[in-house]
């Protein structure tokens, strides 16, 4: 308590107090699953975490609650079913329907949410692990179900800028700058804090949809610990980016990430998309050899669906070919009978991507 008093000396704004104490908890404790004996169900007291500086989700939440209680801020232990694809709460059946604990803090006309097990995530951030679901706010006889905020399409936006420099032999370099939110943001925040360079390299390489490259350098840029986005900058050396077709050259555009889908006749269950996907790509190919070639671009494509949106546009300008692509997938619960239309949406995108070949014919 003396340490906390010193830490918050001079801070009067309630939200700043909460943030300061949350950062203190993140920086001075770590998550360990304590499930021996009754530990899987009963929380350890705040004194346990204070002494050992670790705990499971229950203990860390109790500890954070105690810190807030010391400065007169009311907070609530909240039971929730965590995971990217959670079991839905049955409101009609009073029963144990949770596998995780978070803390909720009503403040003014708002609610702050604290995930106490992930010291790499921002303050007041509920990502794919606990977004958009019901939890049980524990308050004695006044306990009630509460809904966590849902990630919207702005909250998951991934914007990427690709700058290619390729010579006539198909060799060159590529600089990628990505502003990342949503699930990929969570993964790279974890990588920045917890993974060594070798594991970070593997993670960056897995995310790339580029062929015949060597990863030269990368940087995971986090300006502020409480930002909901980060910058990922990548430098690559490239080979074999052009394919000879007689005297012509063909350039294959990096595709979207592939999603493995069941055939409609094999699908047996309804469809659930727990959070949206929203990606924008801008690709600029700097091609000094274009003075000797005529460019043949694929047709622009635009696909609208009840499930999302896809668009790709091509432009040739001076010695550059510029491509802009946008892909959205909406969150939602869909009955089994609409799955064939969902499958067709992705098939249409795949067909468009398969045609995204740029041809350079000799003049």
mmCIF file of C-alpha atoms in Angstrom:
data_model
loop_
_atom_site.group_PDB
_atom_site.id
_atom_site.type_symbol
_atom_site.label_atom_id
_atom_site.label_comp_id
_atom_site.label_asym_id
_atom_site.label_seq_id
_atom_site.Cartn_x
_atom_site.Cartn_y
_atom_site.Cartn_z
ATOM 1 C CA UNK A 1 0.000 0.000 0.000
ATOM 2 C CA UNK A 2 2.879 2.375 0.736
ATOM 3 C CA UNK A 3 4.357 1.656 -2.686
ATOM 4 C CA UNK A 4 1.025 2.373 -4.372
ATOM 5 C CA UNK A 5 0.590 5.600 -2.433
ATOM 6 C CA UNK A 6 4.012 6.754 -3.646
ATOM 7 C CA UNK A 7 3.250 5.640 -7.214
ATOM 8 C CA UNK A 8 0.033 7.615 -7.563
ATOM 9 C CA UNK A 9 1.067 10.687 -5.594
ATOM 10 C CA UNK A 10 -0.348 13.769 -7.312
ATOM 11 C CA UNK A 11 -2.667 11.872 -9.719
ATOM 12 C CA UNK A 12 -6.307 12.885 -9.293
ATOM 13 C CA UNK A 13 -7.928 11.845 -12.595
ATOM 14 C CA UNK A 14 -9.686 8.507 -12.071
ATOM 15 C CA UNK A 15 -8.873 7.110 -15.491
ATOM 16 C CA UNK A 16 -5.208 8.014 -15.098
ATOM 17 C CA UNK A 17 -5.173 6.308 -11.693
ATOM 18 C CA UNK A 18 -6.582 3.113 -13.216
ATOM 19 C CA UNK A 19 -4.075 3.194 -16.058
ATOM 20 C CA UNK A 20 -1.142 3.803 -13.694
ATOM 21 C CA UNK A 21 -2.123 0.886 -11.468
ATOM 22 C CA UNK A 22 -2.769 -1.389 -14.440
ATOM 23 C CA UNK A 23 0.715 -0.674 -15.808
ATOM 24 C CA UNK A 24 2.147 -1.361 -12.347
ATOM 25 C CA UNK A 25 0.369 -4.727 -12.271
ATOM 26 C CA UNK A 26 1.558 -5.592 -15.801
ATOM 27 C CA UNK A 27 5.175 -4.661 -15.043
ATOM 28 C CA UNK A 28 5.409 -6.438 -11.696
ATOM 29 C CA UNK A 29 3.518 -9.695 -12.157
ATOM 30 C CA UNK A 30 3.359 -12.531 -14.649
ATOM 31 C CA UNK A 31 0.738 -15.077 -15.596
ATOM 32 C CA UNK A 32 1.096 -18.683 -14.449
ATOM 33 C CA UNK A 33 -1.749 -21.183 -14.537
ATOM 34 C CA UNK A 34 -2.269 -22.281 -10.916
ATOM 35 C CA UNK A 35 -4.667 -25.231 -11.074
ATOM 36 C CA UNK A 36 -3.321 -27.566 -8.378
ATOM 37 C CA UNK A 37 -5.959 -28.855 -5.932
ATOM 38 C CA UNK A 38 -8.694 -26.194 -5.570
ATOM 39 C CA UNK A 39 -6.568 -23.580 -7.376
ATOM 40 C CA UNK A 40 -8.408 -24.231 -10.608
ATOM 41 C CA UNK A 41 -11.636 -22.858 -9.114
ATOM 42 C CA UNK A 42 -10.850 -20.727 -6.067
ATOM 43 C CA UNK A 43 -8.893 -17.485 -6.459
ATOM 44 C CA UNK A 44 -5.762 -16.890 -4.437
ATOM 45 C CA UNK A 45 -5.793 -13.660 -2.401
ATOM 46 C CA UNK A 46 -4.069 -10.446 -3.447
ATOM 47 C CA UNK A 47 -1.370 -11.089 -0.820
ATOM 48 C CA UNK A 48 -0.375 -14.259 -2.699
ATOM 49 C CA UNK A 49 0.314 -12.284 -5.895
ATOM 50 C CA UNK A 50 1.978 -9.466 -3.957
ATOM 51 C CA UNK A 51 4.405 -11.986 -2.393
ATOM 52 C CA UNK A 52 5.028 -14.257 -5.386
ATOM 53 C CA UNK A 53 4.521 -11.746 -8.232
ATOM 54 C CA UNK A 54 2.628 -14.297 -10.318
ATOM 55 C CA UNK A 55 -0.833 -15.819 -10.520
ATOM 56 C CA UNK A 56 -3.520 -17.187 -12.796
ATOM 57 C CA UNK A 57 -6.345 -15.100 -14.259
ATOM 58 C CA UNK A 58 -8.334 -15.287 -11.013
ATOM 59 C CA UNK A 59 -5.457 -14.306 -8.743
ATOM 60 C CA UNK A 60 -4.208 -11.495 -10.983
ATOM 61 C CA UNK A 61 -7.724 -10.079 -11.282
ATOM 62 C CA UNK A 62 -8.197 -10.216 -7.502
ATOM 63 C CA UNK A 63 -4.837 -8.443 -7.125
ATOM 64 C CA UNK A 64 -5.768 -5.720 -9.629
ATOM 65 C CA UNK A 65 -9.121 -5.330 -7.888
ATOM 66 C CA UNK A 66 -7.308 -4.870 -4.557
ATOM 67 C CA UNK A 67 -5.055 -2.157 -6.022
ATOM 68 C CA UNK A 68 -8.102 -0.264 -7.256
ATOM 69 C CA UNK A 69 -9.970 -0.784 -4.000
ATOM 70 C CA UNK A 70 -7.050 0.782 -2.105
ATOM 71 C CA UNK A 71 -7.537 4.037 -4.035
ATOM 72 C CA UNK A 72 -11.336 3.934 -3.722
ATOM 73 C CA UNK A 73 -12.226 2.715 -7.216
ATOM 74 C CA UNK A 74 -14.969 0.076 -7.479
ATOM 75 C CA UNK A 75 -14.325 -2.805 -9.884
ATOM 76 C CA UNK A 76 -15.951 -6.153 -10.569
ATOM 77 C CA UNK A 77 -14.597 -9.670 -10.958
ATOM 78 C CA UNK A 78 -16.127 -10.846 -14.255
ATOM 79 C CA UNK A 79 -16.361 -14.465 -15.413
ATOM 80 C CA UNK A 80 -16.178 -15.007 -19.158
ATOM 81 C CA UNK A 81 -15.651 -17.718 -21.764
ATOM 82 C CA UNK A 82 -12.411 -16.752 -23.523
ATOM 83 C CA UNK A 83 -11.011 -17.848 -26.878
ATOM 84 C CA UNK A 84 -11.359 -16.798 -30.502
ATOM 85 C CA UNK A 85 -14.317 -19.180 -30.923
ATOM 86 C CA UNK A 86 -15.998 -19.216 -27.499
ATOM 87 C CA UNK A 87 -18.827 -21.366 -26.246
ATOM 88 C CA UNK A 88 -21.928 -19.170 -26.208
ATOM 89 C CA UNK A 89 -23.554 -18.450 -22.849
ATOM 90 C CA UNK A 90 -26.908 -20.123 -22.242
ATOM 91 C CA UNK A 91 -28.803 -17.384 -20.385
ATOM 92 C CA UNK A 92 -31.583 -19.763 -19.354
ATOM 93 C CA UNK A 93 -29.326 -22.213 -17.511
ATOM 94 C CA UNK A 94 -27.643 -21.045 -14.281
ATOM 95 C CA UNK A 95 -24.366 -22.969 -14.403
ATOM 96 C CA UNK A 96 -20.595 -22.681 -14.636
ATOM 97 C CA UNK A 97 -20.100 -21.150 -18.093
ATOM 98 C CA UNK A 98 -16.659 -19.560 -18.069
ATOM 99 C CA UNK A 99 -12.972 -20.395 -18.403
ATOM 100 C CA UNK A 100 -11.412 -16.980 -17.726
ATOM 101 C CA UNK A 101 -11.651 -13.907 -15.475
ATOM 102 C CA UNK A 102 -11.356 -10.229 -16.411
ATOM 103 C CA UNK A 103 -12.076 -7.018 -14.496
ATOM 104 C CA UNK A 104 -14.802 -4.526 -15.395
ATOM 105 C CA UNK A 105 -14.839 -0.962 -14.076
ATOM 106 C CA UNK A 106 -17.975 1.173 -14.552
ATOM 107 C CA UNK A 107 -16.853 4.781 -14.865
ATOM 108 C CA UNK A 108 -19.109 7.720 -15.727
ATOM 109 C CA UNK A 109 -21.408 6.302 -18.439
ATOM 110 C CA UNK A 110 -18.677 3.969 -19.726
ATOM 111 C CA UNK A 111 -17.071 0.660 -18.724
ATOM 112 C CA UNK A 112 -13.353 -0.037 -18.712
ATOM 113 C CA UNK A 113 -12.188 -3.623 -19.238
ATOM 114 C CA UNK A 114 -8.904 -4.988 -17.940
ATOM 115 C CA UNK A 115 -7.278 -8.194 -19.192
ATOM 116 C CA UNK A 116 -4.867 -8.977 -16.366
ATOM 117 C CA UNK A 117 -2.956 -11.951 -17.772
ATOM 118 C CA UNK A 118 -1.359 -10.365 -20.867
ATOM 119 C CA UNK A 119 1.319 -7.832 -19.955
ATOM 120 C CA UNK A 120 1.955 -7.109 -23.662
ATOM 121 C CA UNK A 121 -1.544 -5.795 -24.447
ATOM 122 C CA UNK A 122 -2.712 -2.169 -24.082
ATOM 123 C CA UNK A 123 -4.767 -0.780 -21.231
ATOM 124 C CA UNK A 124 -8.546 -1.150 -21.671
ATOM 125 C CA UNK A 125 -8.122 -3.528 -24.621
ATOM 126 C CA UNK A 126 -10.217 -6.649 -25.092
ATOM 127 C CA UNK A 127 -9.085 -8.300 -28.301
ATOM 128 C CA UNK A 128 -10.106 -11.478 -30.061
ATOM 129 C CA UNK A 129 -9.712 -13.433 -26.793
ATOM 130 C CA UNK A 130 -12.690 -11.857 -24.977
ATOM 131 C CA UNK A 131 -14.484 -9.443 -27.347
ATOM 132 C CA UNK A 132 -18.218 -9.506 -28.157
ATOM 133 C CA UNK A 133 -19.595 -12.009 -25.642
ATOM 134 C CA UNK A 134 -21.477 -12.225 -22.372
ATOM 135 C CA UNK A 135 -19.747 -12.449 -19.022
ATOM 136 C CA UNK A 136 -21.012 -12.662 -15.461
ATOM 137 C CA UNK A 137 -20.208 -9.528 -13.471
ATOM 138 C CA UNK A 138 -19.934 -10.734 -9.872
ATOM 139 C CA UNK A 139 -21.620 -8.421 -7.350
ATOM 140 C CA UNK A 140 -23.335 -10.643 -4.792
ATOM 141 C CA UNK A 141 -27.108 -10.577 -5.181
ATOM 142 C CA UNK A 142 -26.709 -7.909 -7.865
ATOM 143 C CA UNK A 143 -24.566 -10.090 -10.157
ATOM 144 C CA UNK A 144 -25.600 -9.788 -13.806
ATOM 145 C CA UNK A 145 -24.663 -10.676 -17.357
ATOM 146 C CA UNK A 146 -22.714 -7.981 -19.207
ATOM 147 C CA UNK A 147 -21.647 -7.788 -22.847
ATOM 148 C CA UNK A 148 -18.046 -7.016 -23.792
ATOM 149 C CA UNK A 149 -17.476 -4.594 -26.698
ATOM 150 C CA UNK A 150 -17.127 -6.060 -30.182
ATOM 151 C CA UNK A 151 -14.227 -5.455 -32.533
ATOM 152 C CA UNK A 152 -15.482 -3.437 -35.505
ATOM 153 C CA UNK A 153 -13.919 -3.217 -38.950
ATOM 154 C CA UNK A 154 -11.804 -0.198 -37.964
ATOM 155 C CA UNK A 155 -10.509 -2.121 -34.944
ATOM 156 C CA UNK A 156 -9.164 -4.930 -37.164
ATOM 157 C CA UNK A 157 -7.920 -2.859 -40.118
ATOM 158 C CA UNK A 158 -4.617 -4.008 -41.629
ATOM 159 C CA UNK A 159 -3.194 -1.474 -44.067
ATOM 160 C CA UNK A 160 -0.139 -2.515 -46.095
ATOM 161 C CA UNK A 161 2.074 -0.574 -48.489
ATOM 162 C CA UNK A 162 4.413 -2.545 -50.785
ATOM 163 C CA UNK A 163 7.239 -0.863 -52.707
ATOM 164 C CA UNK A 164 8.809 -3.236 -55.255
ATOM 165 C CA UNK A 165 11.934 -2.497 -57.282
ATOM 166 C CA UNK A 166 12.394 -5.259 -59.878
ATOM 167 C CA UNK A 167 14.750 -5.494 -62.836
ATOM 168 C CA UNK A 168 14.221 -7.348 -66.121
ATOM 169 C CA UNK A 169 15.770 -10.527 -64.719
ATOM 170 C CA UNK A 170 13.110 -10.677 -61.993
ATOM 171 C CA UNK A 171 15.466 -9.765 -59.161
ATOM 172 C CA UNK A 172 15.102 -6.817 -56.854
ATOM 173 C CA UNK A 173 13.955 -5.702 -53.457
ATOM 174 C CA UNK A 174 10.741 -5.064 -51.584
ATOM 175 C CA UNK A 175 9.978 -2.758 -48.666
ATOM 176 C CA UNK A 176 6.698 -3.400 -46.842
ATOM 177 C CA UNK A 177 5.150 -1.047 -44.317
ATOM 178 C CA UNK A 178 2.114 -2.355 -42.430
ATOM 179 C CA UNK A 179 -0.135 -0.651 -39.912
ATOM 180 C CA UNK A 180 -1.694 -3.537 -38.021
ATOM 181 C CA UNK A 181 -4.731 -3.871 -35.754
ATOM 182 C CA UNK A 182 -6.811 -6.792 -34.539
ATOM 183 C CA UNK A 183 -5.555 -10.369 -34.179
ATOM 184 C CA UNK A 184 -2.287 -9.802 -36.039
ATOM 185 C CA UNK A 185 -1.614 -6.786 -33.812
ATOM 186 C CA UNK A 186 -2.053 -9.002 -30.740
ATOM 187 C CA UNK A 187 0.313 -11.630 -32.158
ATOM 188 C CA UNK A 188 3.056 -9.134 -32.971
ATOM 189 C CA UNK A 189 2.709 -7.326 -29.631
ATOM 190 C CA UNK A 190 3.340 -10.693 -28.006
ATOM 191 C CA UNK A 191 6.291 -11.336 -30.338
ATOM 192 C CA UNK A 192 7.810 -7.930 -29.572
ATOM 193 C CA UNK A 193 7.796 -8.580 -25.830
ATOM 194 C CA UNK A 194 8.273 -12.333 -25.528
ATOM 195 C CA UNK A 195 10.044 -13.798 -28.596
ATOM 196 C CA UNK A 196 13.696 -13.734 -29.562
ATOM 197 C CA UNK A 197 14.906 -12.632 -32.999
ATOM 198 C CA UNK A 198 14.843 -16.117 -34.490
ATOM 199 C CA UNK A 199 11.212 -16.731 -33.518
ATOM 200 C CA UNK A 200 10.225 -13.230 -34.607
ATOM 201 C CA UNK A 201 11.826 -13.918 -38.004
ATOM 202 C CA UNK A 202 9.800 -17.118 -38.412
ATOM 203 C CA UNK A 203 6.623 -15.255 -37.504
ATOM 204 C CA UNK A 204 7.279 -12.460 -40.024
ATOM 205 C CA UNK A 205 8.094 -14.984 -42.775
ATOM 206 C CA UNK A 206 4.918 -17.013 -42.095
ATOM 207 C CA UNK A 207 2.756 -13.937 -42.577
ATOM 208 C CA UNK A 208 4.180 -13.069 -46.008
ATOM 209 C CA UNK A 209 2.392 -14.120 -49.201
ATOM 210 C CA UNK A 210 5.542 -13.565 -51.293
ATOM 211 C CA UNK A 211 7.485 -16.206 -53.260
ATOM 212 C CA UNK A 212 11.271 -16.443 -53.712
ATOM 213 C CA UNK A 213 12.392 -13.972 -51.077
ATOM 214 C CA UNK A 214 15.020 -13.589 -48.404
ATOM 215 C CA UNK A 215 14.097 -11.627 -45.303
ATOM 216 C CA UNK A 216 16.750 -8.958 -44.783
ATOM 217 C CA UNK A 217 15.348 -6.981 -41.881
ATOM 218 C CA UNK A 218 12.185 -6.206 -39.942
ATOM 219 C CA UNK A 219 11.034 -3.939 -37.165
ATOM 220 C CA UNK A 220 7.981 -4.216 -34.922
ATOM 221 C CA UNK A 221 7.317 -0.590 -34.011
ATOM 222 C CA UNK A 222 5.322 0.188 -30.864
ATOM 223 C CA UNK A 223 5.213 3.913 -30.129
ATOM 224 C CA UNK A 224 3.110 3.741 -26.970
ATOM 225 C CA UNK A 225 2.261 0.707 -24.855
ATOM 226 C CA UNK A 226 -1.440 1.653 -24.952
ATOM 227 C CA UNK A 227 -1.749 2.059 -28.727
ATOM 228 C CA UNK A 228 -4.244 -0.286 -30.386
ATOM 229 C CA UNK A 229 -2.093 -0.547 -33.528
ATOM 230 C CA UNK A 230 1.564 -1.039 -34.433
ATOM 231 C CA UNK A 231 3.829 -0.592 -37.431
ATOM 232 C CA UNK A 232 5.588 -3.556 -39.000
ATOM 233 C CA UNK A 233 8.374 -2.637 -41.430
ATOM 234 C CA UNK A 234 9.961 -5.384 -43.548
ATOM 235 C CA UNK A 235 12.806 -5.442 -46.095
ATOM 236 C CA UNK A 236 13.187 -8.336 -48.544
ATOM 237 C CA UNK A 237 15.535 -9.365 -51.326
ATOM 238 C CA UNK A 238 13.662 -10.882 -54.283
ATOM 239 C CA UNK A 239 14.411 -13.386 -57.020
ATOM 240 C CA UNK A 240 12.381 -14.969 -59.824
ATOM 241 C CA UNK A 241 9.561 -12.430 -59.667
ATOM 242 C CA UNK A 242 9.081 -12.516 -63.456
ATOM 243 C CA UNK A 243 8.293 -15.524 -65.600
ATOM 244 C CA UNK A 244 9.246 -15.659 -69.271
ATOM 245 C CA UNK A 245 6.403 -16.505 -71.659
ATOM 246 C CA UNK A 246 8.052 -16.533 -75.079
ATOM 247 C CA UNK A 247 9.416 -13.006 -75.476
ATOM 248 C CA UNK A 248 6.945 -11.650 -72.940
ATOM 249 C CA UNK A 249 7.257 -11.421 -69.165
ATOM 250 C CA UNK A 250 4.588 -12.260 -66.591
ATOM 251 C CA UNK A 251 4.342 -10.805 -63.079
ATOM 252 C CA UNK A 252 2.227 -12.646 -60.520
ATOM 253 C CA UNK A 253 0.693 -10.424 -57.838
ATOM 254 C CA UNK A 254 0.980 -11.673 -54.222
ATOM 255 C CA UNK A 255 -2.412 -13.155 -53.312
ATOM 256 C CA UNK A 256 -4.551 -12.647 -50.263
ATOM 257 C CA UNK A 257 -4.144 -15.131 -47.457
ATOM 258 C CA UNK A 258 -5.847 -18.404 -48.402
ATOM 259 C CA UNK A 259 -8.793 -19.569 -46.295
ATOM 260 C CA UNK A 260 -9.453 -23.292 -46.283
ATOM 261 C CA UNK A 261 -13.187 -23.878 -46.689
ATOM 262 C CA UNK A 262 -15.304 -27.014 -46.790
ATOM 263 C CA UNK A 263 -17.242 -27.741 -49.957
ATOM 264 C CA UNK A 264 -20.933 -26.829 -49.502
ATOM 265 C CA UNK A 265 -21.991 -30.471 -49.741
ATOM 266 C CA UNK A 266 -19.623 -31.337 -46.867
ATOM 267 C CA UNK A 267 -20.694 -28.557 -44.517
ATOM 268 C CA UNK A 268 -22.850 -29.748 -41.597
ATOM 269 C CA UNK A 269 -23.051 -26.806 -39.206
ATOM 270 C CA UNK A 270 -24.033 -23.119 -39.249
ATOM 271 C CA UNK A 271 -21.389 -20.508 -39.909
ATOM 272 C CA UNK A 272 -19.907 -18.183 -37.278
ATOM 273 C CA UNK A 273 -17.530 -15.321 -37.998
ATOM 274 C CA UNK A 274 -16.549 -14.006 -34.563
ATOM 275 C CA UNK A 275 -14.868 -10.789 -35.684
ATOM 276 C CA UNK A 276 -14.516 -8.978 -39.012
ATOM 277 C CA UNK A 277 -11.532 -8.979 -41.350
ATOM 278 C CA UNK A 278 -10.541 -5.742 -43.085
ATOM 279 C CA UNK A 279 -7.409 -5.502 -45.255
ATOM 280 C CA UNK A 280 -6.186 -2.826 -47.651
ATOM 281 C CA UNK A 281 -3.096 -3.264 -49.848
ATOM 282 C CA UNK A 282 -1.281 -0.716 -51.974
ATOM 283 C CA UNK A 283 1.414 -2.244 -54.209
ATOM 284 C CA UNK A 284 3.757 -0.131 -56.323
ATOM 285 C CA UNK A 285 6.040 -1.927 -58.800
ATOM 286 C CA UNK A 286 8.971 0.221 -59.881
ATOM 287 C CA UNK A 287 10.056 -1.318 -63.206
ATOM 288 C CA UNK A 288 12.792 0.595 -65.022
ATOM 289 C CA UNK A 289 12.655 -1.801 -68.002
ATOM 290 C CA UNK A 290 9.085 -0.773 -68.953
ATOM 291 C CA UNK A 291 10.392 1.583 -71.656
ATOM 292 C CA UNK A 292 10.892 -1.527 -73.798
ATOM 293 C CA UNK A 293 7.521 -3.176 -73.058
ATOM 294 C CA UNK A 294 3.801 -2.618 -73.391
ATOM 295 C CA UNK A 295 1.851 -3.394 -70.223
ATOM 296 C CA UNK A 296 -1.228 -5.615 -70.307
ATOM 297 C CA UNK A 297 -3.195 -5.255 -67.077
ATOM 298 C CA UNK A 298 -5.933 -7.547 -65.761
ATOM 299 C CA UNK A 299 -9.441 -6.146 -65.597
ATOM 300 C CA UNK A 300 -10.409 -4.323 -62.415
ATOM 301 C CA UNK A 301 -12.669 -6.410 -60.197
ATOM 302 C CA UNK A 302 -15.335 -5.530 -57.632
ATOM 303 C CA UNK A 303 -17.295 -8.194 -55.738
ATOM 304 C CA UNK A 304 -20.073 -7.305 -53.299
ATOM 305 C CA UNK A 305 -21.729 -9.868 -51.065
ATOM 306 C CA UNK A 306 -23.825 -10.109 -47.927
ATOM 307 C CA UNK A 307 -20.633 -11.460 -46.328
ATOM 308 C CA UNK A 308 -18.190 -8.767 -47.365
ATOM 309 C CA UNK A 309 -16.523 -6.838 -50.133
ATOM 310 C CA UNK A 310 -13.554 -7.305 -52.456
ATOM 311 C CA UNK A 311 -12.043 -4.860 -54.930
ATOM 312 C CA UNK A 312 -8.829 -4.738 -56.927
ATOM 313 C CA UNK A 313 -7.739 -1.981 -59.320
ATOM 314 C CA UNK A 314 -4.690 -1.802 -61.614
ATOM 315 C CA UNK A 315 -2.947 1.252 -63.070
ATOM 316 C CA UNK A 316 0.169 1.668 -65.256
ATOM 317 C CA UNK A 317 1.908 5.029 -64.912
ATOM 318 C CA UNK A 318 5.344 5.900 -66.331
ATOM 319 C CA UNK A 319 7.647 3.072 -65.202
ATOM 320 C CA UNK A 320 5.296 1.889 -62.490
ATOM 321 C CA UNK A 321 2.448 -0.540 -62.118
ATOM 322 C CA UNK A 322 0.175 0.309 -59.188
ATOM 323 C CA UNK A 323 -2.296 -2.079 -57.608
ATOM 324 C CA UNK A 324 -4.862 -1.285 -54.910
ATOM 325 C CA UNK A 325 -6.799 -4.052 -53.185
ATOM 326 C CA UNK A 326 -9.443 -4.072 -50.455
ATOM 327 C CA UNK A 327 -10.958 -7.117 -48.747
ATOM 328 C CA UNK A 328 -13.644 -7.238 -46.056
ATOM 329 C CA UNK A 329 -15.353 -10.101 -44.266
ATOM 330 C CA UNK A 330 -18.253 -9.276 -41.953
ATOM 331 C CA UNK A 331 -18.727 -10.794 -38.516
ATOM 332 C CA UNK A 332 -21.970 -12.645 -37.898
ATOM 333 C CA UNK A 333 -23.852 -15.879 -37.328
ATOM 334 C CA UNK A 334 -25.231 -17.437 -40.507
ATOM 335 C CA UNK A 335 -27.524 -20.457 -40.918
ATOM 336 C CA UNK A 336 -26.313 -23.516 -42.776
ATOM 337 C CA UNK A 337 -28.479 -22.789 -45.814
ATOM 338 C CA UNK A 338 -26.502 -19.633 -46.680
ATOM 339 C CA UNK A 339 -23.130 -21.394 -46.595
ATOM 340 C CA UNK A 340 -23.126 -22.090 -50.380
ATOM 341 C CA UNK A 341 -23.378 -18.318 -50.992
ATOM 342 C CA UNK A 342 -20.527 -17.740 -48.529
ATOM 343 C CA UNK A 343 -18.433 -20.329 -50.357
ATOM 344 C CA UNK A 344 -19.243 -18.696 -53.704
ATOM 345 C CA UNK A 345 -18.049 -15.328 -52.368
ATOM 346 C CA UNK A 346 -14.614 -16.779 -51.666
ATOM 347 C CA UNK A 347 -14.571 -18.692 -54.946
ATOM 348 C CA UNK A 348 -15.215 -15.430 -56.796
ATOM 349 C CA UNK A 349 -12.281 -13.823 -54.973
ATOM 350 C CA UNK A 350 -10.040 -16.809 -55.742
ATOM 351 C CA UNK A 351 -10.981 -16.630 -59.428
ATOM 352 C CA UNK A 352 -10.158 -12.924 -59.472
ATOM 353 C CA UNK A 353 -6.813 -13.514 -57.740
ATOM 354 C CA UNK A 354 -5.938 -16.272 -60.221
ATOM 355 C CA UNK A 355 -6.352 -13.742 -63.043
ATOM 356 C CA UNK A 356 -4.177 -11.075 -61.414
ATOM 357 C CA UNK A 357 -1.234 -11.652 -63.746
ATOM 358 C CA UNK A 358 0.414 -8.596 -65.329
ATOM 359 C CA UNK A 359 1.920 -9.224 -68.796
ATOM 360 C CA UNK A 360 4.740 -7.226 -70.348
ATOM 361 C CA UNK A 361 4.925 -7.579 -74.143
ATOM 362 C CA UNK A 362 7.949 -6.342 -76.142
ATOM 363 C CA UNK A 363 7.316 -3.170 -78.121
#
